[in-house]
Amino acid sequence: MDLASLAQLDRSHRRHDDVMSQLLDAARRLAAGRPHDTDVDVVREAVAYFERAVTRHFLDEEGSVFPRLSTRRPDLAEALAALSAEHPAQIALQNAVAECAKQLDGDARFGVGKQLLEVSERLAELHRSHVAKEDEIFSSAGNALTVLDDADIVAEMETRRGRDSENGRGDGEGGGHIGNGGGGGGGGGGGGGGGRGRGMGGGGGGGGRRAFERAPTVIASPSARA
């Protein structure tokens, strides 16, 4: 069974892969002292993506998918908790990239470029390892989620994206409506609309979802704390 919610997570992962690849390419050129004219903008766009889309993606996982999947597959609860525990380390490295981005103007660019490359490489490695584990779990265990689970998760995802749209922030993940297209996507989209109408109650472990829906812990980078 194709689930719109897991398809959205996969799109987010692939978009994140692309952003990391572009960030690494720009960081390598900046560290070597041979930047392209657009490299500073690429870094800043990556920072904006981290702050907007990645934070929301972590909420999709921690607030919607992981709790339901843990309920349907208790044997995965420990692995899913471990994945959630990796998010703060990623956020800390994203914050460190943001601190480097603030210093890319002026004569200090070369030294900052080397620091940016080091931090970006650490973030890329953590991202690759983290996403590989998530992709494996979603591929093997995604069918444990029910159609109602999928509809409720989609509704919550669309609510998050709706809030961002109201605040003037695009999602960078292919639009605000989440669906697979065709018969299956239509079901996901319909479930999303129904979920908004009935609020946050009912269905597929929904009773406890508000307890899970929290912002991931943001850990300031060492330079930010200094």
PDB file of N, CA and C in Angstrom, residues 111-192:
ATOM      1  N   GLY A 111      39.249  31.769   5.866  1.00  0.00           N
ATOM      2  CA  GLY A 111      39.303  31.000   7.103  1.00  0.00           C
ATOM      3  C   GLY A 111      37.954  30.436   7.486  1.00  0.00           C
ATOM      4  N   VAL A 112      36.915  31.225   7.303  1.00  0.00           N
ATOM      5  CA  VAL A 112      35.565  30.764   7.615  1.00  0.00           C
ATOM      6  C   VAL A 112      35.163  29.642   6.665  1.00  0.00           C
ATOM      7  N   GLY A 113      35.617  29.723   5.413  1.00  0.00           N
ATOM      8  CA  GLY A 113      35.299  28.674   4.450  1.00  0.00           C
ATOM      9  C   GLY A 113      35.805  27.316   4.899  1.00  0.00           C
ATOM     10  N   LYS A 114      37.001  27.278   5.472  1.00  0.00           N
ATOM     11  CA  LYS A 114      37.538  26.009   5.972  1.00  0.00           C
ATOM     12  C   LYS A 114      36.708  25.485   7.134  1.00  0.00           C
ATOM     13  N   GLN A 115      36.303  26.380   8.022  1.00  0.00           N
ATOM     14  CA  GLN A 115      35.458  25.981   9.144  1.00  0.00           C
ATOM     15  C   GLN A 115      34.100  25.491   8.638  1.00  0.00           C
ATOM     16  N   LEU A 116      33.552  26.204   7.663  1.00  0.00           N
ATOM     17  CA  LEU A 116      32.273  25.811   7.078  1.00  0.00           C
ATOM     18  C   LEU A 116      32.357  24.423   6.465  1.00  0.00           C
ATOM     19  N   LEU A 117      33.439  24.146   5.756  1.00  0.00           N
ATOM     20  CA  LEU A 117      33.593  22.839   5.122  1.00  0.00           C
ATOM     21  C   LEU A 117      33.649  21.732   6.169  1.00  0.00           C
ATOM     22  N   GLU A 118      34.404  21.959   7.236  1.00  0.00           N
ATOM     23  CA  GLU A 118      34.510  20.944   8.289  1.00  0.00           C
ATOM     24  C   GLU A 118      33.144  20.635   8.897  1.00  0.00           C
ATOM     25  N   VAL A 119      32.403  21.673   9.233  1.00  0.00           N
ATOM     26  CA  VAL A 119      31.091  21.482   9.851  1.00  0.00           C
ATOM     27  C   VAL A 119      30.120  20.840   8.862  1.00  0.00           C
ATOM     28  N   SER A 120      30.166  21.282   7.601  1.00  0.00           N
ATOM     29  CA  SER A 120      29.251  20.746   6.588  1.00  0.00           C
ATOM     30  C   SER A 120      29.517  19.270   6.330  1.00  0.00           C
ATOM     31  N   GLU A 121      30.783  18.876   6.332  1.00  0.00           N
ATOM     32  CA  GLU A 121      31.112  17.462   6.126  1.00  0.00           C
ATOM     33  C   GLU A 121      30.602  16.616   7.285  1.00  0.00           C
ATOM     34  N   ARG A 122      30.714  17.111   8.496  1.00  0.00           N
ATOM     35  CA  ARG A 122      30.181  16.376   9.651  1.00  0.00           C
ATOM     36  C   ARG A 122      28.668  16.259   9.564  1.00  0.00           C
ATOM     37  N   LEU A 123      28.012  17.348   9.174  1.00  0.00           N
ATOM     38  CA  LEU A 123      26.557  17.327   9.038  1.00  0.00           C
ATOM     39  C   LEU A 123      26.128  16.370   7.928  1.00  0.00           C
ATOM     40  N   ALA A 124      26.839  16.388   6.807  1.00  0.00           N
ATOM     41  CA  ALA A 124      26.489  15.514   5.688  1.00  0.00           C
ATOM     42  C   ALA A 124      26.620  14.046   6.069  1.00  0.00           C
ATOM     43  N   GLU A 125      27.669  13.710   6.809  1.00  0.00           N
ATOM     44  CA  GLU A 125      27.860  12.322   7.226  1.00  0.00           C
ATOM     45  C   GLU A 125      26.748  11.882   8.177  1.00  0.00           C
ATOM     46  N   LEU A 126      26.402  12.741   9.122  1.00  0.00           N
ATOM     47  CA  LEU A 126      25.324  12.412  10.052  1.00  0.00           C
ATOM     48  C   LEU A 126      24.004  12.277   9.305  1.00  0.00           C
ATOM     49  N   HIS A 127      23.760  13.184   8.361  1.00  0.00           N
ATOM     50  CA  HIS A 127      22.525  13.123   7.570  1.00  0.00           C
ATOM     51  C   HIS A 127      22.443  11.822   6.781  1.00  0.00           C
ATOM     52  N   ARG A 128      23.529  11.440   6.115  1.00  0.00           N
ATOM     53  CA  ARG A 128      23.512  10.211   5.309  1.00  0.00           C
ATOM     54  C   ARG A 128      23.211   8.993   6.169  1.00  0.00           C
ATOM     55  N   SER A 129      23.870   8.898   7.302  1.00  0.00           N
ATOM     56  CA  SER A 129      23.653   7.759   8.191  1.00  0.00           C
ATOM     57  C   SER A 129      22.224   7.736   8.727  1.00  0.00           C
ATOM     58  N   HIS A 130      21.739   8.890   9.133  1.00  0.00           N
ATOM     59  CA  HIS A 130      20.405   9.006   9.723  1.00  0.00           C
ATOM     60  C   HIS A 130      19.320   8.650   8.707  1.00  0.00           C
ATOM     61  N   VAL A 131      19.408   9.225   7.522  1.00  0.00           N
ATOM     62  CA  VAL A 131      18.379   9.000   6.505  1.00  0.00           C
ATOM     63  C   VAL A 131      18.400   7.555   6.014  1.00  0.00           C
ATOM     64  N   ALA A 132      19.580   6.950   5.928  1.00  0.00           N
ATOM     65  CA  ALA A 132      19.656   5.551   5.501  1.00  0.00           C
ATOM     66  C   ALA A 132      18.880   4.658   6.464  1.00  0.00           C
ATOM     67  N   LYS A 133      19.007   4.914   7.755  1.00  0.00           N
ATOM     68  CA  LYS A 133      18.269   4.116   8.742  1.00  0.00           C
ATOM     69  C   LYS A 133      16.770   4.355   8.632  1.00  0.00           C
ATOM     70  N   GLU A 134      16.378   5.610   8.454  1.00  0.00           N
ATOM     71  CA  GLU A 134      14.951   5.909   8.325  1.00  0.00           C
ATOM     72  C   GLU A 134      14.373   5.293   7.056  1.00  0.00           C
ATOM     73  N   ASP A 135      15.083   5.419   5.943  1.00  0.00           N
ATOM     74  CA  ASP A 135      14.590   4.853   4.687  1.00  0.00           C
ATOM     75  C   ASP A 135      14.378   3.349   4.818  1.00  0.00           C
ATOM     76  N   GLU A 136      15.292   2.680   5.501  1.00  0.00           N
ATOM     77  CA  GLU A 136      15.172   1.228   5.675  1.00  0.00           C
ATOM     78  C   GLU A 136      13.940   0.879   6.506  1.00  0.00           C
ATOM     79  N   ILE A 137      13.727   1.614   7.593  1.00  0.00           N
ATOM     80  CA  ILE A 137      12.567   1.340   8.446  1.00  0.00           C
ATOM     81  C   ILE A 137      11.270   1.614   7.697  1.00  0.00           C
ATOM     82  N   PHE A 138      11.194   2.749   7.024  1.00  0.00           N
ATOM     83  CA  PHE A 138       9.952   3.094   6.323  1.00  0.00           C
ATOM     84  C   PHE A 138       9.660   2.103   5.199  1.00  0.00           C
ATOM     85  N   SER A 139      10.709   1.616   4.541  1.00  0.00           N
ATOM     86  CA  SER A 139      10.515   0.670   3.445  1.00  0.00           C
ATOM     87  C   SER A 139      10.009  -0.676   3.943  1.00  0.00           C
ATOM     88  N   SER A 140      10.536  -1.124   5.078  1.00  0.00           N
ATOM     89  CA  SER A 140      10.196  -2.463   5.569  1.00  0.00           C
ATOM     90  C   SER A 140       8.974  -2.485   6.471  1.00  0.00           C
ATOM     91  N   ALA A 141       8.681  -1.363   7.138  1.00  0.00           N
ATOM     92  CA  ALA A 141       7.617  -1.368   8.145  1.00  0.00           C
ATOM     93  C   ALA A 141       6.489  -0.398   7.852  1.00  0.00           C
ATOM     94  N   GLY A 142       6.592   0.340   6.758  1.00  0.00           N
ATOM     95  CA  GLY A 142       5.565   1.330   6.465  1.00  0.00           C
ATOM     96  C   GLY A 142       4.186   0.740   6.308  1.00  0.00           C
ATOM     97  N   ASN A 143       4.111  -0.536   5.847  1.00  0.00           N
ATOM     98  CA  ASN A 143       2.799  -1.144   5.653  1.00  0.00           C
ATOM     99  C   ASN A 143       2.098  -1.462   6.969  1.00  0.00           C
ATOM    100  N   ALA A 144       2.780  -1.243   8.095  1.00  0.00           N
ATOM    101  CA  ALA A 144       2.120  -1.427   9.388  1.00  0.00           C
ATOM    102  C   ALA A 144       1.142  -0.297   9.677  1.00  0.00           C
ATOM    103  N   LEU A 145       1.330   0.855   9.042  1.00  0.00           N
ATOM    104  CA  LEU A 145       0.414   1.980   9.226  1.00  0.00           C
ATOM    105  C   LEU A 145      -0.879   1.721   8.463  1.00  0.00           C
ATOM    106  N   THR A 146      -1.997   2.126   9.044  1.00  0.00           N
ATOM    107  CA  THR A 146      -3.296   1.937   8.416  1.00  0.00           C
ATOM    108  C   THR A 146      -3.636   3.120   7.513  1.00  0.00           C
ATOM    109  N   VAL A 147      -4.696   2.946   6.726  1.00  0.00           N
ATOM    110  CA  VAL A 147      -5.178   4.042   5.888  1.00  0.00           C
ATOM    111  C   VAL A 147      -5.573   5.232   6.750  1.00  0.00           C
ATOM    112  N   LEU A 148      -6.197   4.966   7.899  1.00  0.00           N
ATOM    113  CA  LEU A 148      -6.590   6.052   8.797  1.00  0.00           C
ATOM    114  C   LEU A 148      -5.365   6.733   9.396  1.00  0.00           C
ATOM    115  N   ASP A 149      -4.352   5.940   9.762  1.00  0.00           N
ATOM    116  CA  ASP A 149      -3.093   6.534  10.228  1.00  0.00           C
ATOM    117  C   ASP A 149      -2.547   7.496   9.177  1.00  0.00           C
ATOM    118  N   ASP A 150      -2.519   7.030   7.937  1.00  0.00           N
ATOM    119  CA  ASP A 150      -1.972   7.839   6.846  1.00  0.00           C
ATOM    120  C   ASP A 150      -2.755   9.135   6.678  1.00  0.00           C
ATOM    121  N   ALA A 151      -4.092   9.034   6.712  1.00  0.00           N
ATOM    122  CA  ALA A 151      -4.921  10.228   6.545  1.00  0.00           C
ATOM    123  C   ALA A 151      -4.680  11.225   7.668  1.00  0.00           C
ATOM    124  N   ASP A 152      -4.569  10.729   8.899  1.00  0.00           N
ATOM    125  CA  ASP A 152      -4.336  11.627  10.036  1.00  0.00           C
ATOM    126  C   ASP A 152      -2.953  12.271   9.962  1.00  0.00           C
ATOM    127  N   ILE A 153      -1.949  11.483   9.580  1.00  0.00           N
ATOM    128  CA  ILE A 153      -0.594  12.032   9.456  1.00  0.00           C
ATOM    129  C   ILE A 153      -0.555  13.105   8.374  1.00  0.00           C
ATOM    130  N   VAL A 154      -1.190  12.829   7.234  1.00  0.00           N
ATOM    131  CA  VAL A 154      -1.234  13.807   6.147  1.00  0.00           C
ATOM    132  C   VAL A 154      -1.907  15.092   6.606  1.00  0.00           C
ATOM    133  N   ALA A 155      -3.022  14.959   7.357  1.00  0.00           N
ATOM    134  CA  ALA A 155      -3.718  16.152   7.847  1.00  0.00           C
ATOM    135  C   ALA A 155      -2.808  16.989   8.733  1.00  0.00           C
ATOM    136  N   GLU A 156      -2.037  16.331   9.599  1.00  0.00           N
ATOM    137  CA  GLU A 156      -1.132  17.059  10.488  1.00  0.00           C
ATOM    138  C   GLU A 156       0.009  17.703   9.701  1.00  0.00           C
ATOM    139  N   MET A 157       0.534  16.989   8.710  1.00  0.00           N
ATOM    140  CA  MET A 157       1.577  17.571   7.863  1.00  0.00           C
ATOM    141  C   MET A 157       1.064  18.813   7.143  1.00  0.00           C
ATOM    142  N   GLU A 158      -0.138  18.718   6.592  1.00  0.00           N
ATOM    143  CA  GLU A 158      -0.687  19.857   5.857  1.00  0.00           C
ATOM    144  C   GLU A 158      -0.978  21.024   6.790  1.00  0.00           C
ATOM    145  N   THR A 159      -1.364  20.731   8.027  1.00  0.00           N
ATOM    146  CA  THR A 159      -1.570  21.803   9.000  1.00  0.00           C
ATOM    147  C   THR A 159      -0.263  22.542   9.249  1.00  0.00           C
ATOM    148  N   ARG A 160       0.842  21.802   9.387  1.00  0.00           N
ATOM    149  CA  ARG A 160       2.144  22.455   9.585  1.00  0.00           C
ATOM    150  C   ARG A 160       2.506  23.305   8.370  1.00  0.00           C
ATOM    151  N   ARG A 161       2.277  22.785   7.194  1.00  0.00           N
ATOM    152  CA  ARG A 161       2.606  23.542   5.991  1.00  0.00           C
ATOM    153  C   ARG A 161       1.668  24.718   5.805  1.00  0.00           C
ATOM    154  N   GLY A 162       0.426  24.575   6.235  1.00  0.00           N
ATOM    155  CA  GLY A 162      -0.508  25.690   6.183  1.00  0.00           C
ATOM    156  C   GLY A 162      -0.088  26.820   7.089  1.00  0.00           C
ATOM    157  N   ARG A 163       0.418  26.485   8.276  1.00  0.00           N
ATOM    158  CA  ARG A 163       0.911  27.518   9.192  1.00  0.00           C
ATOM    159  C   ARG A 163       2.085  28.252   8.570  1.00  0.00           C
ATOM    160  N   ASP A 164       2.990  27.512   7.913  1.00  0.00           N
ATOM    161  CA  ASP A 164       4.141  28.154   7.282  1.00  0.00           C
ATOM    162  C   ASP A 164       3.706  29.058   6.140  1.00  0.00           C
ATOM    163  N   SER A 165       2.697  28.617   5.364  1.00  0.00           N
ATOM    164  CA  SER A 165       2.211  29.446   4.260  1.00  0.00           C
ATOM    165  C   SER A 165       1.605  30.737   4.777  1.00  0.00           C
ATOM    166  N   GLU A 166       0.867  30.645   5.887  1.00  0.00           N
ATOM    167  CA  GLU A 166       0.271  31.841   6.475  1.00  0.00           C
ATOM    168  C   GLU A 166       1.336  32.805   6.966  1.00  0.00           C
ATOM    169  N   ASN A 167       2.504  32.257   7.345  1.00  0.00           N
ATOM    170  CA  ASN A 167       3.607  33.099   7.815  1.00  0.00           C
ATOM    171  C   ASN A 167       4.505  33.557   6.671  1.00  0.00           C
ATOM    172  N   GLY A 168       4.099  33.245   5.428  1.00  0.00           N
ATOM    173  CA  GLY A 168       4.858  33.714   4.278  1.00  0.00           C
ATOM    174  C   GLY A 168       6.090  32.903   3.970  1.00  0.00           C
ATOM    175  N   ARG A 169       6.151  31.646   4.444  1.00  0.00           N
ATOM    176  CA  ARG A 169       7.316  30.807   4.189  1.00  0.00           C
ATOM    177  C   ARG A 169       6.912  29.659   3.275  1.00  0.00           C
ATOM    178  N   GLY A 170       7.599  29.534   2.130  1.00  0.00           N
ATOM    179  CA  GLY A 170       7.346  28.404   1.251  1.00  0.00           C
ATOM    180  C   GLY A 170       7.930  27.142   1.850  1.00  0.00           C
ATOM    181  N   ASP A 171       7.452  25.971   1.389  1.00  0.00           N
ATOM    182  CA  ASP A 171       7.922  24.752   2.025  1.00  0.00           C
ATOM    183  C   ASP A 171       9.141  24.137   1.366  1.00  0.00           C
ATOM    184  N   GLY A 172       9.426  24.480   0.095  1.00  0.00           N
ATOM    185  CA  GLY A 172      10.607  23.930  -0.554  1.00  0.00           C
ATOM    186  C   GLY A 172      10.548  22.437  -0.765  1.00  0.00           C
ATOM    187  N   GLU A 173       9.356  21.824  -0.645  1.00  0.00           N
ATOM    188  CA  GLU A 173       9.235  20.380  -0.755  1.00  0.00           C
ATOM    189  C   GLU A 173       8.173  19.991  -1.774  1.00  0.00           C
ATOM    190  N   GLY A 174       7.925  20.863  -2.741  1.00  0.00           N
ATOM    191  CA  GLY A 174       7.021  20.475  -3.803  1.00  0.00           C
ATOM    192  C   GLY A 174       5.589  20.864  -3.571  1.00  0.00           C
ATOM    193  N   GLY A 175       5.329  21.908  -2.765  1.00  0.00           N
ATOM    194  CA  GLY A 175       3.962  22.391  -2.604  1.00  0.00           C
ATOM    195  C   GLY A 175       3.354  22.002  -1.293  1.00  0.00           C
ATOM    196  N   GLY A 176       2.261  22.676  -0.942  1.00  0.00           N
ATOM    197  CA  GLY A 176       1.644  22.456   0.355  1.00  0.00           C
ATOM    198  C   GLY A 176       0.754  21.244   0.411  1.00  0.00           C
ATOM    199  N   HIS A 177       0.142  20.807  -0.734  1.00  0.00           N
ATOM    200  CA  HIS A 177      -0.767  19.670  -0.693  1.00  0.00           C
ATOM    201  C   HIS A 177       0.023  18.381  -0.770  1.00  0.00           C
ATOM    202  N   ILE A 178      -0.291  17.447   0.094  1.00  0.00           N
ATOM    203  CA  ILE A 178       0.431  16.187   0.169  1.00  0.00           C
ATOM    204  C   ILE A 178      -0.451  15.089  -0.381  1.00  0.00           C
ATOM    205  N   GLY A 179       0.011  14.365  -1.389  1.00  0.00           N
ATOM    206  CA  GLY A 179      -0.764  13.265  -1.952  1.00  0.00           C
ATOM    207  C   GLY A 179       0.082  12.525  -2.963  1.00  0.00           C
ATOM    208  N   ASN A 180      -0.292  11.282  -3.247  1.00  0.00           N
ATOM    209  CA  ASN A 180       0.451  10.466  -4.195  1.00  0.00           C
ATOM    210  C   ASN A 180      -0.075  10.572  -5.609  1.00  0.00           C
ATOM    211  N   GLY A 181      -1.263  11.186  -5.779  1.00  0.00           N
ATOM    212  CA  GLY A 181      -1.882  11.203  -7.098  1.00  0.00           C
ATOM    213  C   GLY A 181      -2.648   9.924  -7.333  1.00  0.00           C
ATOM    214  N   GLY A 182      -3.576   9.944  -8.307  1.00  0.00           N
ATOM    215  CA  GLY A 182      -4.352   8.751  -8.605  1.00  0.00           C
ATOM    216  C   GLY A 182      -5.262   8.405  -7.462  1.00  0.00           C
ATOM    217  N   GLY A 183      -5.695   7.120  -7.438  1.00  0.00           N
ATOM    218  CA  GLY A 183      -6.636   6.694  -6.409  1.00  0.00           C
ATOM    219  C   GLY A 183      -6.057   6.808  -5.022  1.00  0.00           C
ATOM    220  N   GLY A 184      -4.784   6.299  -4.859  1.00  0.00           N
ATOM    221  CA  GLY A 184      -4.199   6.336  -3.523  1.00  0.00           C
ATOM    222  C   GLY A 184      -3.996   7.745  -3.035  1.00  0.00           C
ATOM    223  N   GLY A 185      -3.484   8.652  -3.925  1.00  0.00           N
ATOM    224  CA  GLY A 185      -3.246  10.029  -3.522  1.00  0.00           C
ATOM    225  C   GLY A 185      -4.534  10.726  -3.183  1.00  0.00           C
ATOM    226  N   GLY A 186      -5.597  10.416  -3.944  1.00  0.00           N
ATOM    227  CA  GLY A 186      -6.876  11.046  -3.641  1.00  0.00           C
ATOM    228  C   GLY A 186      -7.342  10.691  -2.263  1.00  0.00           C
ATOM    229  N   GLY A 187      -7.131   9.420  -1.879  1.00  0.00           N
ATOM    230  CA  GLY A 187      -7.525   9.017  -0.537  1.00  0.00           C
ATOM    231  C   GLY A 187      -6.755   9.778   0.511  1.00  0.00           C
ATOM    232  N   GLY A 188      -5.416   9.943   0.261  1.00  0.00           N
ATOM    233  CA  GLY A 188      -4.609  10.683   1.226  1.00  0.00           C
ATOM    234  C   GLY A 188      -5.058  12.115   1.333  1.00  0.00           C
ATOM    235  N   GLY A 189      -5.341  12.740   0.171  1.00  0.00           N
ATOM    236  CA  GLY A 189      -5.765  14.131   0.194  1.00  0.00           C
ATOM    237  C   GLY A 189      -7.087  14.291   0.898  1.00  0.00           C
ATOM    238  N   GLY A 190      -8.039  13.355   0.634  1.00  0.00           N
ATOM    239  CA  GLY A 190      -9.332  13.435   1.297  1.00  0.00           C
ATOM    240  C   GLY A 190      -9.198  13.286   2.786  1.00  0.00           C
ATOM    241  N   GLY A 191      -8.309  12.356   3.194  1.00  0.00           N
ATOM    242  CA  GLY A 191      -8.100  12.177   4.622  1.00  0.00           C
ATOM    243  C   GLY A 191      -7.557  13.430   5.257  1.00  0.00           C
ATOM    244  N   GLY A 192      -6.651  14.123   4.516  1.00  0.00           N
ATOM    245  CA  GLY A 192      -6.084  15.357   5.053  1.00  0.00           C
ATOM    246  C   GLY A 192      -7.163  16.378   5.294  1.00  0.00           C
TER     247      GLY A 192
END
